[in-house]
C-alpha cells in the first residue's frame, strides 16, 4: 500500500481524453488524473485513493475512512511534539 489520500469524485472534466476528474479532498476541489485505471469508470460520489495527483485505487466510504485514519495515525507523532528529524 502506498501513501494515498482519500477523496470523493465531484464530476468528470470535459476534454483531457476523459482522464481528469474533479475530486473533493477534505473540502478542497482538485483535478486528478484517472488514467492509471483505464478499466474503471468514475461517477460523482465515487471514492478514490490519490497519490501524486493520480487515482491509484477506487474504493468505498469504509476504505476512504481507513486511509484517512492511517494518515492521521502517521501524523499523530508530530502532533505530540516529536522532532521529525530525530531518530525513533
Short mmCIF file of C-alpha atoms in Angstrom, two decimals:
data_model
loop_
_atom_site.label_atom_id
_atom_site.label_comp_id
_atom_site.label_asym_id
_atom_site.label_seq_id
_atom_site.Cartn_x
_atom_site.Cartn_y
_atom_site.Cartn_z
CA UNK A 1 0.00 0.00 0.00
CA UNK A 2 1.32 3.43 -0.86
CA UNK A 3 0.65 6.66 0.94
CA UNK A 4 -2.64 7.80 -0.51
CA UNK A 5 -5.18 10.48 0.24
CA UNK A 6 -8.89 9.69 0.02
CA UNK A 7 -11.25 11.87 -1.97
CA UNK A 8 -14.73 11.80 -3.47
CA UNK A 9 -15.40 12.37 -7.16
CA UNK A 10 -17.39 15.54 -7.81
CA UNK A 11 -17.54 15.30 -11.61
CA UNK A 12 -15.70 14.27 -14.74
CA UNK A 13 -13.93 17.13 -16.51
CA UNK A 14 -14.51 17.88 -20.18
CA UNK A 15 -11.66 17.14 -22.56
CA UNK A 16 -8.32 15.78 -21.38
CA UNK A 17 -9.09 12.48 -23.08
CA UNK A 18 -11.60 11.64 -20.35
CA UNK A 19 -8.76 11.22 -17.86
CA UNK A 20 -9.41 14.05 -15.40
CA UNK A 21 -11.95 14.21 -12.61
CA UNK A 22 -12.67 16.88 -10.04
CA UNK A 23 -12.30 15.37 -6.57
CA UNK A 24 -13.25 16.73 -3.15
CA UNK A 25 -10.33 16.22 -0.77
CA UNK A 26 -11.23 17.43 2.71
CA UNK A 27 -13.36 20.24 1.27
CA UNK A 28 -10.81 21.33 -1.35
CA UNK A 29 -11.53 20.51 -5.01
CA UNK A 30 -8.61 19.14 -7.02
CA UNK A 31 -8.11 17.96 -10.58
CA UNK A 32 -6.92 14.36 -10.50
CA UNK A 33 -5.84 12.02 -13.30
CA UNK A 34 -7.63 8.65 -13.56
CA UNK A 35 -5.53 7.38 -16.48
CA UNK A 36 -3.72 4.76 -14.37
CA UNK A 37 -7.00 2.84 -14.03
CA UNK A 38 -8.28 2.63 -17.62
CA UNK A 39 -10.57 -0.31 -16.82
CA UNK A 40 -12.51 1.67 -14.20
CA UNK A 41 -15.39 4.07 -14.73
CA UNK A 42 -15.89 7.02 -12.42
CA UNK A 43 -19.04 8.87 -11.41
CA UNK A 44 -19.91 11.59 -8.91
CA UNK A 45 -19.91 10.16 -5.40
CA UNK A 46 -17.25 7.51 -6.07
CA UNK A 47 -14.44 7.32 -3.51
CA UNK A 48 -10.84 7.14 -4.69
CA UNK A 49 -7.34 6.98 -3.24
CA UNK A 50 -4.98 9.60 -4.71
CA UNK A 51 -1.17 9.54 -4.86
CA UNK A 52 0.88 12.29 -6.53
CA UNK A 53 -2.13 13.60 -8.49
CA UNK A 54 -3.20 10.19 -9.81
CA UNK A 55 -6.02 7.92 -8.72
CA UNK A 56 -4.34 4.66 -7.72
CA UNK A 57 -7.39 2.88 -6.34
CA UNK A 58 -11.15 3.07 -6.44
CA UNK A 59 -12.62 2.36 -3.02
CA UNK A 60 -15.74 2.85 -0.93
CA UNK A 61 -16.53 5.04 2.08
CA UNK A 62 -15.11 2.45 4.50
CA UNK A 63 -11.83 2.26 2.55
CA UNK A 64 -11.62 6.06 2.41
CA UNK A 65 -12.18 6.29 6.17
CA UNK A 66 -9.44 3.69 6.79
CA UNK A 67 -6.99 5.58 4.56
CA UNK A 68 -7.74 8.84 6.39
CA UNK A 69 -7.34 7.15 9.79
CA UNK A 70 -3.94 5.80 8.69
CA UNK A 71 -2.83 9.26 7.61
CA UNK A 72 -3.96 10.73 10.91
CA UNK A 73 -2.13 7.99 12.83
CA UNK A 74 1.11 8.68 10.94
CA UNK A 75 0.84 12.37 11.77
CA UNK A 76 -0.01 11.83 15.43
CA UNK A 77 3.65 11.58 16.50
CA UNK A 78 4.30 15.06 15.13
CA UNK A 79 1.24 16.41 16.88
CA UNK A 80 2.66 15.15 20.18
CA UNK A 81 5.74 17.31 19.75
CA UNK A 82 8.17 14.72 18.39
CA UNK A 83 11.03 16.15 16.36
CA UNK A 84 10.54 14.72 12.82
CA UNK A 85 14.32 14.81 12.25
CA UNK A 86 15.25 12.83 15.35
CA UNK A 87 15.82 9.09 15.32
CA UNK A 88 12.98 6.93 16.68
#
